Amino acid sequence: MIKRRIGAATVVAALAGSTVLAAGAAPALADSGKTLPITSVGDLVVDGAHQRIFVSDPTGGKIVETTYDGTVVATATGLPRVTGLALSAGGDTLYGTLEAGRAIVALPAATLTDPVRYDLGTGVYPLSLESVAGKLWFSYDDYGRDPYIGGDGNIGSLDLSGDAPVVALQQDSSGAYGLWSGAPHLTSAPGGAPKLAAFDPGTSSGVVAVYDVSSGTLNRTAAKGIPENAYTRDVAFTPDASRIVTAAPSPQDRLTVVNSADLEPVGSYPFEAWANAVAIAADGTVAANCSSGCGPDLRIFAPGGTRPIRTYVLPDTDPTVTGNDDVVDRGLAWEPDGNRLFAVTQNSSDAHHLRVFTEPKKSLPTLKLSGPASATRAKPVTITGTLTASLPLPVGAPVTVTRIDLEYPSGKSLGTRTTAANGSFSFTDTTSAGGTVTYRVSYPGDANHSAVTATRSVAVSRAATSLSLTNNGKIYGYGKTVTFTARLGASYKNRAVEIWADPSGADQKRRLLKRAVAGKTGYVSTSLRLTRNTTVSAVFAGDARTAPKTVTAAVGTKVNVSLKLSKYYKTSKGTRYYHVKTNAKFAITMTAAPTARKAYLSLQVLYRGKWQSLIGGYYPTPETFYLNGAGFKGYKLRIRTAYVKGDSGDSLNTTTWTGYQYLSFTK
């Protein structure tokens, strides 16, 4: 079966009828959305027999065919301003209006290849398209008109049943410069009823017209401005074609419902803002889009309902602009004789998505749980809840309760509870496990309600854990292998301890050194060769009755830094002696690092009984320095070097000084 924005009815449902929905609860399906490779939207058609969706892109000049989940399976390009779409009765052929091409094109629906073109004539620019009573009905206008003179829109037909195609123009009895100032949009009645409705979103009068095409010609049976409607954006027939629901920017508090015979208002659906799309399912369920930030973007009504049975908020898919996506004008369609609702949406950057809503006819219940945020292990915990819905729930609706904790990570059933008349329920549980205990409550859904699940987590106490780790605060030489020992106290079941090392620097990651089960004494040891400052952690994950715990030991690691003196002629009592005419030679080396390091060099002279600084600064390593003895004859000097954490180029190690070396210049 084929669907074009409105349902093909096999069951007649009066607009003012009851809120009975399709019987039998089907398996829940997930709502979905996929990006469409289009830049605009002209029309949306659903083929129920083959589960295909067709979307025209006038700006891009193409038609996109997708599966029900939005996966693109075929694309037709090179179609100038393709706008209106219609399917043949069997769904084998897709027709489209080429507004800029002044023609209607026919393509195999399965592949969208090998288009066949039917010219409509000079000055005929078709817009909207419907397949009714064996003919293709199209709206059109003449772009060559005087822009200050309106009334050049009309409706024509294309008959492909004979040996040759037959085009019939100006079938609206209003004639040129009559009812339509431009090409109106068309909507057909469901179930093969020989009725068309037309409307023009570009005029402020809100005019809607209804036509009977049972004779093969266009017979207008009613035409008038819908009271308070302005710029009507979309219309849809009810399943028995007796009424029409209209969507318009004004009034901004309702969808207006009119008789299709005389277009007199007979009812409404409440809205807080204006609507730009409306679609009616085969059972009379009404879907409409509420635009301009009115709250829930999509609203679903049972026939004649006064409040939505379900609402949807569209996502915000544009990272550059704040604001939810919106359904495009006339961008809603129901699955023929089914339950899915399809919507084409766009964001502020004109990215388009196909949204699929799998259970829009079902009320989505609200399930709320309350209870303590914390509790004592092995003491009773009481959780209360309420289950409410926009449609009445069955008396004593069942909810299943599951507890998830450290002893039952996959969940343990706590049975079923039934709700009271007001939807309330409660249960009390005593858990032997501590930690985060989560209670999951689920309502399975029914013919009129979707499934819903809620959770409530309680922090349940656990026994404190004794855990220690050796060597915290100690400093070791570069390359030293150090043993770290963790000791775990009493626990319930888990005795596993992990020891981790986290060396300083972003180039080295935290790594596991050892994972072992602590014996009765609780000791777990491992060794580590230290080359950087390192934080060592002992980790106990906890168990159902014992709390997790982590302890750390921060240890410092020195670098290998050296200062070598040469060119001296003797050493006596720790002092190196140089001839005054000989340059003293100093060579500095230091452990390398991922980034360049500099060593601090300090040279001092003993003057009047006090050491005075001669040189103090940072120098790249390895480096060699020379000191001329001129002026230093008879003075005692000393020199040393260091890696200084944070000032030598990084903070990977602990500040490390060499000892002083003494020197003196003689004759």
XYZ file of C-alpha atoms in Angstrom:
667
model
C 0.000 0.000 0.000
C 1.102 3.554 -0.742
C 1.026 6.519 1.572
C 1.397 10.201 0.921
C 1.421 12.140 4.177
C -2.011 10.727 5.101
C -3.311 7.251 5.822
C -4.969 4.914 3.354
C -7.854 3.682 5.462
C -9.284 0.253 5.582
C -11.257 1.097 8.713
C -13.410 4.213 8.966
C -12.897 6.121 12.204
C -14.898 9.221 13.029
C -12.946 12.239 14.225
C -15.017 12.409 17.365
C -14.633 8.685 18.049
C -13.040 6.926 20.988
C -9.318 6.653 21.737
C -9.059 2.975 20.859
C -5.704 2.179 19.249
C -4.392 -0.854 17.412
C -4.859 -3.992 19.479
C -2.016 -6.249 20.450
C 1.339 -5.195 21.872
C 4.126 -5.446 19.303
C 7.807 -5.801 20.206
C 9.351 -2.434 21.016
C 11.474 -0.882 18.282
C 13.968 1.912 18.718
C 13.311 5.344 17.257
C 16.026 6.302 14.783
C 17.327 9.080 12.599
C 19.695 9.233 9.634
C 21.126 12.071 7.600
C 19.594 12.529 4.148
C 21.875 13.616 1.267
C 19.601 16.500 0.258
C 19.579 20.300 0.497
C 15.819 20.905 0.382
C 12.516 19.037 0.596
C 9.702 19.177 -1.927
C 7.620 16.125 -1.040
C 7.589 12.941 1.024
C 5.983 9.667 -0.091
C 5.874 6.312 1.762
C 5.428 2.969 -0.014
C 4.094 0.530 2.571
C 4.164 -2.536 0.328
C 7.907 -2.322 -0.302
C 8.810 -0.373 2.859
C 10.417 2.455 0.945
C 10.443 6.217 1.446
C 10.898 8.782 -1.333
C 11.990 12.384 -0.748
C 12.340 14.985 -3.479
C 15.038 17.670 -3.394
C 14.058 20.597 -5.648
C 17.254 22.561 -5.033
C 19.462 19.556 -5.701
C 17.326 18.343 -8.590
C 17.109 14.788 -7.289
C 14.961 12.128 -5.636
C 16.292 9.986 -2.794
C 14.862 6.552 -1.992
C 15.485 5.019 1.441
C 14.474 2.033 3.502
C 12.284 2.536 6.554
C 15.363 3.155 8.700
C 16.704 5.892 6.404
C 19.335 3.900 4.505
C 19.628 5.322 0.985
C 19.090 2.614 -1.658
C 18.640 4.665 -4.838
C 19.060 8.235 -6.089
C 17.817 9.913 -9.270
C 19.619 13.085 -10.330
C 19.339 15.597 -13.146
C 15.696 16.383 -12.372
C 15.342 20.203 -12.507
C 13.313 21.462 -9.527
C 11.658 18.089 -8.895
C 9.018 18.797 -6.272
C 5.756 16.825 -6.123
C 5.837 13.020 -5.892
C 3.230 10.295 -6.396
C 3.313 6.499 -6.659
C 1.370 4.310 -9.022
C -1.353 2.115 -7.522
C 0.959 -0.904 -7.330
C 3.953 1.090 -6.181
C 6.050 0.108 -9.191
C 6.348 3.592 -10.702
C 7.265 6.878 -9.044
C 6.137 10.137 -10.640
C 7.605 13.555 -10.021
C 6.841 17.101 -11.152
C 9.742 18.957 -12.764
C 8.873 22.529 -11.915
C 11.757 23.994 -13.908
C 11.381 21.369 -16.651
C 7.628 21.964 -17.213
C 7.049 18.209 -17.204
C 6.155 15.133 -15.202
C 8.736 12.344 -15.050
C 8.129 8.624 -14.431
C 10.794 6.331 -12.931
C 10.902 2.675 -11.819
C 10.374 2.932 -8.063
C 12.864 0.175 -7.285
C 15.852 1.742 -9.059
C 14.920 5.349 -9.999
C 16.650 4.813 -13.352
C 15.673 5.457 -16.990
C 13.211 8.334 -16.443
C 10.371 8.847 -18.919
C 9.364 12.468 -19.451
C 5.862 13.811 -20.147
C 5.889 17.450 -21.284
C 3.042 19.617 -20.012
C 3.399 22.531 -22.364
C 4.936 25.971 -22.559
C 4.352 28.110 -19.470
C 3.157 25.186 -17.338
C 5.302 24.930 -14.190
C 3.989 22.017 -12.090
C 4.398 21.917 -8.314
C 2.311 19.357 -6.433
C 1.236 15.884 -7.556
C -1.373 13.270 -6.556
C -2.446 9.961 -8.113
C -6.234 9.636 -7.760
C -8.964 7.861 -9.758
C -6.582 6.612 -12.455
C -5.027 9.982 -13.253
C -2.145 12.131 -12.122
C -3.392 15.479 -10.804
C -0.926 18.336 -10.641
C -1.009 21.946 -9.602
C 0.858 24.522 -11.662
C 1.299 28.193 -12.437
C 2.818 30.436 -15.128
C 6.059 32.084 -14.092
C 5.690 34.500 -17.029
C 2.770 36.390 -15.466
C 2.826 40.028 -14.424
C 4.109 39.874 -10.830
C 1.512 42.450 -9.765
C -1.428 40.420 -11.053
C -2.374 37.307 -9.078
C -4.640 34.393 -9.778
C -2.692 32.356 -12.319
C -2.491 29.071 -10.410
C -4.540 26.103 -11.517
C -4.821 22.313 -11.514
C -4.363 19.927 -14.407
C -4.308 16.193 -15.040
C -2.168 13.676 -16.905
C -3.900 10.531 -18.136
C -1.539 7.673 -19.018
C -4.193 4.981 -19.399
C -4.526 5.239 -23.179
C -2.226 4.739 -26.107
C -0.888 8.264 -25.729
C -0.602 10.552 -22.703
C -3.325 13.185 -22.396
C -2.694 16.484 -20.601
C -5.702 18.536 -19.500
C -5.030 22.038 -18.129
C -7.097 24.700 -16.318
C -9.468 22.215 -14.740
C -10.257 24.401 -11.743
C -13.479 26.201 -12.633
C -12.093 29.445 -11.235
C -10.038 29.787 -14.397
C -7.033 32.043 -14.818
C -6.543 34.767 -12.196
C -9.153 33.083 -10.014
C -8.816 31.205 -6.738
C -5.073 30.568 -6.705
C -2.391 33.243 -6.904
C 0.205 30.530 -7.466
C 0.353 26.782 -7.769
C -1.422 25.336 -4.713
C -0.366 22.210 -2.845
C -2.510 19.103 -3.257
C -3.477 16.361 -0.834
C -5.513 13.283 -1.708
C -8.114 11.502 0.387
C -7.169 8.077 1.779
C -8.443 4.694 0.710
C -8.773 5.602 -2.939
C -11.612 8.086 -2.309
C -11.858 10.365 -5.378
C -11.195 13.584 -3.468
C -8.473 16.202 -3.555
C -7.795 19.139 -1.254
C -5.770 22.154 -2.305
C -4.223 24.998 -0.326
C -1.680 27.768 -0.903
C 0.865 28.392 1.909
C 1.810 31.666 0.242
C -1.497 33.452 0.762
C -2.742 34.978 3.990
C -6.393 34.069 3.434
C -5.942 30.439 4.501
C -8.050 29.247 1.566
C -8.658 25.508 1.250
C -10.525 23.926 -1.659
C -11.982 20.424 -2.008
C -12.499 18.669 -5.350
C -14.360 15.578 -6.512
C -12.559 13.752 -9.349
C -14.793 10.672 -9.592
C -15.928 11.664 -13.083
C -12.370 12.037 -14.374
C -12.633 15.814 -14.312
C -12.000 18.288 -11.527
C -15.213 19.344 -9.774
C -14.728 21.862 -6.960
C -17.219 21.109 -4.176
C -16.060 23.664 -1.600
C -13.606 26.531 -1.306
C -13.200 29.099 1.450
C -10.793 30.668 3.878
C -10.676 28.669 7.081
C -11.704 31.046 9.901
C -8.625 32.507 11.635
C -6.286 30.417 9.466
C -3.524 32.292 7.691
C -0.920 30.864 5.342
C -2.159 27.291 5.640
C 0.909 25.058 5.639
C -0.617 21.580 5.454
C -3.938 19.721 5.434
C -4.902 16.064 5.909
C -8.124 14.113 5.386
C -9.502 11.921 8.158
C -9.676 8.193 7.246
C -13.293 8.431 6.040
C -12.520 11.659 4.111
C -15.384 13.423 5.882
C -13.179 15.948 7.623
C -9.926 17.806 7.119
C -7.380 18.841 9.735
C -5.495 22.024 8.858
C -2.115 23.284 10.086
C -1.322 26.978 9.880
C 0.773 29.693 11.592
C -2.479 31.220 12.813
C -4.315 30.524 15.023
C -1.422 29.757 17.348
C -3.374 27.672 19.822
C -4.908 24.863 17.769
C -5.178 22.756 14.650
C -8.505 23.567 13.024
C -10.774 20.692 11.949
C -13.355 21.334 9.199
C -16.007 19.352 7.341
C -14.724 18.385 3.911
C -18.170 19.015 2.405
C -18.485 22.705 3.304
C -15.174 23.495 5.110
C -17.044 24.663 8.215
C -15.062 24.292 11.477
C -16.206 21.362 13.627
C -13.353 20.903 16.106
C -9.698 21.436 16.904
C -6.584 20.002 18.486
C -4.811 22.191 21.061
C -1.401 23.719 20.307
C 0.667 26.467 21.942
C 2.130 27.721 18.659
C 1.662 27.353 14.939
C 1.925 24.058 13.089
C 3.514 23.442 9.704
C 2.853 19.731 9.163
C -0.013 17.359 9.888
C -0.592 13.684 9.031
C -3.415 11.277 9.921
C -2.952 7.521 10.247
C -5.336 4.867 8.960
C -6.970 4.589 12.385
C -7.430 8.353 12.714
C -4.421 9.111 14.924
C -3.256 12.671 14.244
C 0.398 13.749 14.199
C 1.407 17.383 13.902
C 4.540 19.434 14.278
C 4.531 22.336 16.698
C 6.973 24.952 15.461
C 8.600 28.097 16.885
C 9.848 26.676 20.184
C 6.478 25.667 21.612
C 7.794 22.798 23.746
C 7.506 19.239 22.450
C 8.127 19.410 18.707
C 5.831 16.540 17.692
C 2.428 15.827 19.184
C 0.286 12.758 18.650
C -3.476 12.847 19.274
C -6.056 10.106 19.353
C -9.028 10.960 17.098
C -10.882 13.856 18.703
C -8.427 13.940 21.616
C -8.000 17.079 23.691
C -4.436 16.403 24.811
C -1.534 14.535 23.190
C -1.180 10.847 23.872
C 2.521 11.192 23.066
C 5.013 13.981 22.465
C 8.527 14.073 21.049
C 11.354 16.584 21.368
C 13.617 16.663 18.332
C 17.396 16.731 18.863
C 19.705 19.677 18.236
C 22.051 18.464 15.475
C 23.695 21.806 14.657
C 26.762 22.429 16.853
C 26.987 26.061 15.691
C 23.488 27.156 16.721
C 21.426 26.441 19.820
C 17.953 25.154 19.016
C 16.241 21.895 18.183
C 15.771 20.686 14.633
C 12.366 21.298 13.071
C 10.073 19.280 10.828
C 10.000 20.758 7.329
C 6.713 22.044 5.926
C 4.458 19.089 5.075
C 7.237 16.771 6.300
C 5.182 14.146 8.177
C 3.898 10.789 6.897
C 2.477 7.656 8.515
C 3.319 4.104 7.568
C 0.331 2.927 5.500
C -1.967 0.820 7.688
C 0.866 0.721 10.225
C 2.193 2.365 13.346
C 5.421 4.072 12.308
C 5.577 7.825 11.842
C 8.166 9.364 9.515
C 9.397 12.953 9.666
C 11.914 14.872 7.586
C 13.692 17.459 9.723
C 16.261 20.160 9.157
C 18.603 22.136 11.383
C 19.815 25.721 11.172
C 22.534 24.723 8.706
C 19.977 23.013 6.426
C 21.176 19.502 7.218
C 18.244 17.120 6.769
C 17.417 13.908 8.629
C 14.797 11.202 8.286
C 13.302 10.527 11.731
C 11.468 7.263 12.360
C 9.166 6.997 15.381
C 8.232 3.395 15.994
C 5.480 3.621 18.626
C 3.922 7.061 18.263
C 0.377 5.786 18.813
C 1.285 4.464 22.237
C 1.332 6.607 25.324
C 4.776 6.712 26.935
C 4.199 6.228 30.664
C 6.064 8.185 33.300
C 7.713 5.940 35.874
C 9.151 7.696 38.919
C 11.015 6.098 41.818
C 12.015 7.555 45.157
C 13.905 6.218 48.135
C 16.885 6.911 50.375
C 20.146 8.043 48.828
C 22.115 5.886 51.271
C 21.481 2.925 53.533
C 23.151 0.528 55.941
C 24.045 -2.905 54.645
C 21.769 -5.738 55.833
C 19.066 -3.242 56.827
C 15.694 -2.924 54.997
C 15.387 -0.369 52.179
C 11.980 0.806 50.949
C 11.492 2.158 47.414
C 8.248 3.838 46.355
C 7.113 4.671 42.861
C 4.339 5.930 40.609
C 3.332 4.883 37.113
C 1.212 7.390 35.162
C 0.359 7.919 31.499
C -1.554 10.178 29.138
C -3.911 7.260 28.454
C -5.462 5.305 31.343
C -3.364 2.361 32.455
C -4.832 -1.058 33.191
C -6.058 -1.544 36.734
C -3.309 -3.154 38.796
C -0.690 -2.657 36.087
C 2.274 -4.955 36.859
C 5.820 -3.716 37.291
C 8.816 -6.024 37.601
C 11.563 -5.272 40.112
C 15.214 -6.233 39.718
C 18.095 -5.581 42.095
C 21.594 -5.069 40.685
C 24.523 -5.133 43.117
C 28.041 -6.464 43.479
C 26.834 -9.985 44.173
C 24.288 -9.938 41.354
C 25.843 -7.731 38.642
C 23.451 -9.152 36.041
C 20.483 -8.546 38.303
C 18.351 -10.568 40.677
C 14.586 -10.632 40.242
C 12.608 -9.366 43.218
C 9.317 -10.309 41.612
C 6.359 -8.264 40.423
C 4.386 -5.516 42.118
C 0.995 -4.193 41.049
C 0.077 -0.546 40.997
C -2.760 0.972 42.963
C -5.585 2.924 41.340
C -3.476 6.098 41.458
C -0.459 4.302 39.945
C 1.524 4.053 43.179
C 3.479 1.038 44.406
C 6.284 0.214 46.839
C 8.609 -2.592 47.846
C 11.075 -3.284 50.670
C 14.333 -5.155 50.222
C 17.276 -6.142 52.398
C 20.565 -6.576 50.595
C 23.598 -8.336 51.985
C 25.802 -6.466 49.527
C 27.125 -2.959 49.945
C 28.269 -0.403 47.409
C 25.947 0.977 44.767
C 22.731 -1.026 44.792
C 20.427 -0.242 41.864
C 16.744 -1.104 41.759
C 15.372 -1.359 38.230
C 11.601 -1.206 37.801
C 10.037 -1.958 34.401
C 6.562 -1.786 32.939
C 6.385 -4.093 29.887
C 3.866 -1.980 27.994
C 0.558 -3.003 26.455
C -1.575 -2.320 23.411
C -1.879 1.377 24.272
C 1.348 2.019 26.180
C 5.035 1.715 25.422
C 7.383 -0.097 27.752
C 9.187 2.058 30.288
C 11.972 1.476 32.800
C 13.274 3.531 35.703
C 16.117 2.993 38.166
C 16.923 4.145 41.663
C 20.423 3.758 43.108
C 21.222 3.563 46.809
C 24.704 3.886 48.303
C 24.874 1.005 50.766
C 27.607 1.045 53.402
C 30.553 -1.346 53.406
C 33.217 -2.100 56.002
C 36.276 0.165 55.944
C 39.413 -1.322 54.421
C 42.937 -1.344 55.853
C 45.528 -0.945 53.097
C 49.094 0.382 53.298
C 52.083 0.798 50.972
C 55.763 1.220 51.793
C 58.343 3.857 50.716
C 56.142 6.945 50.570
C 58.244 10.126 50.543
C 61.596 8.400 49.994
C 64.191 9.492 47.430
C 66.326 7.056 45.448
C 69.235 7.232 43.058
C 68.745 6.999 39.332
C 68.291 3.391 38.181
C 67.735 2.062 41.675
C 65.514 -1.026 41.885
C 63.114 -0.619 44.801
C 60.680 -3.096 46.315
C 57.200 -1.811 47.164
C 55.049 -3.806 49.549
C 51.305 -3.426 50.046
C 49.462 -4.894 53.006
C 45.731 -5.595 52.890
C 43.715 -6.036 56.060
C 40.546 -8.073 56.510
C 38.047 -8.323 53.601
C 34.938 -10.340 52.740
C 35.733 -12.303 49.573
C 38.064 -10.330 47.383
C 41.773 -10.440 48.279
C 43.194 -9.175 44.988
C 45.574 -6.223 45.161
C 46.972 -4.334 42.195
C 50.174 -2.266 42.296
C 50.471 0.450 39.667
C 53.296 2.812 38.716
C 52.741 6.273 37.275
C 56.051 7.889 36.264
C 56.244 11.664 35.888
C 55.806 12.998 32.375
C 53.096 12.777 29.737
C 55.190 10.464 27.552
C 54.847 7.555 29.996
C 51.492 6.092 31.008
C 50.363 4.589 34.255
C 51.043 0.862 34.116
C 50.196 -2.201 36.125
C 53.178 -3.724 37.893
C 51.494 -6.638 39.596
C 48.132 -8.118 40.408
C 48.113 -10.791 43.082
C 45.916 -12.336 45.735
C 47.012 -11.346 49.212
C 47.389 -14.277 51.543
C 46.430 -14.444 55.183
C 49.166 -11.983 56.111
C 47.913 -9.598 53.420
C 51.275 -8.831 51.790
C 51.807 -8.230 48.060
C 55.223 -7.026 46.833
C 56.792 -6.006 43.548
C 59.991 -4.297 42.416
C 60.462 -1.295 40.143
C 63.582 0.250 38.583
C 63.272 3.976 39.108
C 64.310 6.512 36.476
C 61.836 9.294 37.295
C 59.770 10.566 40.155
C 56.993 7.998 40.417
C 53.674 7.625 42.161
C 53.090 3.992 43.079
C 49.522 2.982 43.940
C 48.119 -0.031 45.712
C 44.518 -0.651 44.669
C 41.911 -2.846 46.279
C 38.682 -2.949 44.248
C 36.532 -3.930 47.210
C 33.860 -6.558 47.376
C 30.241 -6.868 48.389
C 30.961 -6.067 52.034
C 34.340 -4.360 52.039
C 34.880 -0.876 50.650
C 37.418 -0.232 47.894
C 40.567 1.617 48.795
C 43.614 3.069 47.078
C 46.825 4.209 48.777
C 49.833 5.830 47.141
C 53.528 6.207 47.718
C 55.223 9.147 46.032
C 58.935 8.509 45.606
C 61.594 10.810 44.224
C 64.312 9.757 41.804
C 67.577 11.599 41.322
C 69.360 12.019 38.007
C 72.919 11.053 37.141
C 74.749 14.375 36.989
C 78.533 14.700 37.071
C 81.224 17.372 36.952
C 84.708 16.304 35.812
C 87.756 18.557 36.319
C 90.920 18.139 34.261
C 94.183 19.955 33.247
C 95.316 20.240 36.867
C 98.887 19.334 37.717
C 98.343 17.897 41.176
C 95.831 17.072 43.863
C 96.450 17.687 47.545
C 94.055 17.349 50.441
C 91.012 17.424 48.139
C 92.103 20.483 46.125
C 93.164 20.395 42.489
C 95.980 22.747 41.550
C 96.392 24.494 38.197
C 99.176 26.596 36.767
C 97.954 30.132 36.363
C 98.725 29.974 32.658
C 96.644 26.804 32.235
C 92.897 26.958 31.599
C 91.031 24.730 34.018
C 88.731 22.361 32.164
C 85.282 21.350 33.499
C 83.007 18.783 31.760
C 79.319 18.437 32.756
C 77.156 15.420 31.906
C 73.583 14.633 32.972
C 70.896 12.027 32.331
C 69.007 12.865 29.136
C 65.262 13.500 28.971
C 62.603 13.731 26.206
C 63.129 17.504 26.167
C 66.425 19.380 26.341
C 67.793 19.767 29.834
C 70.149 22.345 31.292
C 72.431 21.924 34.267
C 72.956 24.591 36.886
C 76.651 25.512 37.354
C 77.876 27.279 40.493
C 81.446 28.650 40.808
C 82.490 30.399 44.041
C 85.661 32.043 45.401
C 86.790 32.279 49.026
C 87.227 35.968 49.690
C 87.838 37.486 53.117
C 86.731 34.278 54.764
C 83.429 33.948 52.873
C 82.467 32.087 49.729
C 81.381 34.581 47.063
C 79.564 33.588 43.840
C 81.412 34.090 40.577
C 79.218 32.110 38.155
C 75.627 30.883 38.606
C 73.570 29.860 35.592
C 71.995 27.126 33.451
C 73.857 25.515 30.562
C 72.977 22.768 28.075
C 74.517 19.361 28.663
C 76.820 17.755 27.929
C 79.020 20.826 28.030
C 82.711 21.675 28.573
C 83.920 24.911 30.217
C 87.355 26.504 30.556
C 88.430 28.865 33.331
C 91.425 31.168 32.818
C 93.540 31.481 35.958
C 94.441 35.133 35.442
C 93.380 37.059 38.519
C 92.760 33.960 40.590
C 96.344 33.233 41.662
C 96.434 32.319 45.335
C 92.638 32.160 45.710
C 90.718 29.070 46.624
C 87.685 28.266 44.416
C 84.973 25.647 44.468
C 82.536 24.426 41.798
C 79.490 22.156 41.597
C 76.543 21.481 39.273
C 72.948 20.310 39.633
C 69.697 19.231 38.021
C 67.039 21.558 39.499
C 63.472 20.279 39.297
C 61.326 22.687 37.320
C 64.216 24.980 36.295
C 66.429 22.585 34.363
C 63.774 22.096 31.672
C 61.361 19.585 33.233
C 60.073 18.183 36.516
C 60.644 14.513 35.863
C 63.161 14.007 38.663
C 64.157 15.259 42.083
C 66.681 18.083 42.403
C 70.150 16.502 42.387
C 73.428 18.297 43.318
C 76.960 17.103 42.883
C 79.376 17.678 45.726
C 81.726 20.684 45.697
C 85.098 20.248 44.028
C 87.904 22.614 45.110
C 90.630 24.137 42.956
C 93.414 26.734 43.157
C 95.729 28.488 40.707
C 99.454 28.720 41.483
C 102.583 29.908 39.650
